[in-house]
Amino acid sequence: MSKIVQKISVVASLVIVFGGFLTFLMTWKNIGFSDNFILTWLTSFALCVLCIAPIGGVIAFLVHRFVNSVLPNLSPLKQNIIFGLVMAVVMESIMAIVTTVNIHGFMVFKEFVDFWLATFVSALPAGLVISVLLSLVIKPKLSAFWAKTA
């Protein structure tokens, strides 16, 4: 298997597992386990992947630079924890917007904010855990893997 295919496979598997889980929680919070849950969840997941995949790397790069420039005196561990928390909030916000629009469509702004907030809050605890896990455990392993396969 070529090195580029390996890298894409690793990133794709992370997106599928974590993105699928978080959109599952968001969809469940909005409609419960109704008759059309699976289809609604799969469309929300697909839309989130299409929105987040292209911009996720850019957002991570910008957040990483921001944390390092604003908090240069913190230890790398603390910087990684803050990076994970900020990434969770940013990425969950985007996923909640996409999921809310997919499930409820465009609506009056106040209703949209209410649905978005419920969607965001429902998956935030899991998103925070996943982001900190990614930044403390998986990110260093990925960096080592990418350095080895470069």
Coordinates of C-alpha atoms in Angstrom, one line a residue, residues 6-123:
Q6 CA -2.0 4.8 4.2
K7 CA -2.2 8.5 5.4
I8 CA -5.6 9.0 3.7
S9 CA -6.9 5.7 5.2
V10 CA -5.9 6.7 8.7
V11 CA -7.4 10.1 8.5
A12 CA -10.6 8.8 6.9
S13 CA -11.0 6.1 9.6
L14 CA -10.8 8.8 12.3
V15 CA -13.3 11.0 10.5
I16 CA -15.7 8.1 10.0
V17 CA -15.5 6.8 13.6
F18 CA -15.6 10.1 15.5
G19 CA -17.7 12.1 13.0
G20 CA -20.2 9.2 12.8
F21 CA -20.5 8.9 16.5
L22 CA -21.0 12.7 17.1
T23 CA -23.5 13.1 14.3
F24 CA -25.3 10.0 15.7
L25 CA -25.7 11.7 19.1
M26 CA -26.8 15.0 17.4
T27 CA -29.4 13.3 15.3
W28 CA -30.7 11.2 18.2
K29 CA -31.1 14.3 20.3
N30 CA -33.1 16.0 17.5
I31 CA -35.4 13.2 16.4
G32 CA -34.9 10.2 18.7
F33 CA -34.9 6.7 17.2
S34 CA -37.7 7.4 14.8
D35 CA -38.5 5.5 11.6
N36 CA -36.3 7.7 9.5
F37 CA -33.4 8.0 12.0
I38 CA -30.8 6.0 10.0
L39 CA -31.4 7.9 6.8
T40 CA -31.4 11.3 8.6
W41 CA -28.2 10.3 10.5
L42 CA -26.4 9.2 7.4
T43 CA -27.3 12.4 5.5
S44 CA -26.2 14.5 8.4
F45 CA -22.9 12.5 8.7
A46 CA -22.3 12.8 4.9
L47 CA -22.9 16.6 5.0
C48 CA -20.7 17.1 8.0
V49 CA -17.9 15.1 6.4
L50 CA -18.3 17.2 3.2
C51 CA -18.2 20.5 5.3
I52 CA -15.5 19.5 7.8
A53 CA -13.1 17.4 5.8
P54 CA -12.0 20.3 3.5
I55 CA -11.7 22.9 6.3
G56 CA -10.8 20.7 9.3
G57 CA -7.1 20.7 8.6
V58 CA -7.1 24.5 8.0
I59 CA -9.0 25.1 11.2
A60 CA -6.6 22.8 13.2
F61 CA -3.6 24.6 11.7
L62 CA -5.0 28.0 12.7
V63 CA -6.0 26.9 16.2
H64 CA -2.6 25.4 16.8
R65 CA -0.9 28.6 15.7
F66 CA -3.2 30.7 17.8
V67 CA -2.7 28.6 20.9
N68 CA 1.1 28.6 20.5
S69 CA 1.2 32.3 19.9
V70 CA -1.2 33.4 22.7
L71 CA 0.1 30.9 25.3
P72 CA 3.8 30.3 24.4
N73 CA 4.9 29.8 28.0
L74 CA 2.6 26.9 28.7
S75 CA 4.0 23.4 28.5
P76 CA 3.2 21.4 25.4
L77 CA 0.9 19.2 27.4
K78 CA -1.2 22.2 28.4
Q79 CA -1.1 23.6 24.9
N80 CA -2.4 20.3 23.5
I81 CA -5.2 20.2 26.0
I82 CA -6.3 23.7 25.2
F83 CA -5.9 22.9 21.5
G84 CA -8.2 19.9 21.9
L85 CA -10.8 21.9 23.8
V86 CA -10.9 24.7 21.3
M87 CA -11.1 22.3 18.4
A88 CA -14.0 20.5 20.1
V89 CA -16.0 23.6 20.4
V90 CA -15.2 24.8 16.8
M91 CA -15.8 21.5 15.1
E92 CA -18.9 20.6 17.2
S93 CA -20.3 24.0 16.3
I94 CA -19.9 23.4 12.6
M95 CA -21.3 19.9 12.9
A96 CA -24.3 21.1 14.9
I97 CA -25.1 23.8 12.3
V98 CA -25.0 21.2 9.5
T99 CA -27.0 18.7 11.4
T100 CA -29.6 21.2 12.5
V101 CA -30.1 22.5 8.9
N102 CA -30.2 19.0 7.6
I103 CA -32.9 17.9 10.1
H104 CA -35.0 21.0 10.4
G105 CA -34.1 23.1 7.3
F106 CA -33.8 26.8 7.4
M107 CA -36.2 28.5 9.8
V108 CA -36.7 31.5 12.0
F109 CA -33.4 32.5 13.5
K110 CA -34.5 32.0 17.2
E111 CA -35.8 28.5 16.4
F112 CA -32.6 27.7 14.6
V113 CA -30.5 28.9 17.6
D114 CA -32.6 26.8 20.0
F115 CA -32.3 23.6 17.9
W116 CA -28.6 24.3 17.2
L117 CA -27.9 24.8 21.0
A118 CA -29.7 21.6 21.9
T119 CA -27.7 19.8 19.2
F120 CA -24.4 21.3 20.2
V121 CA -24.8 20.6 23.9
S122 CA -26.0 17.0 23.3
A123 CA -22.7 16.0 21.7

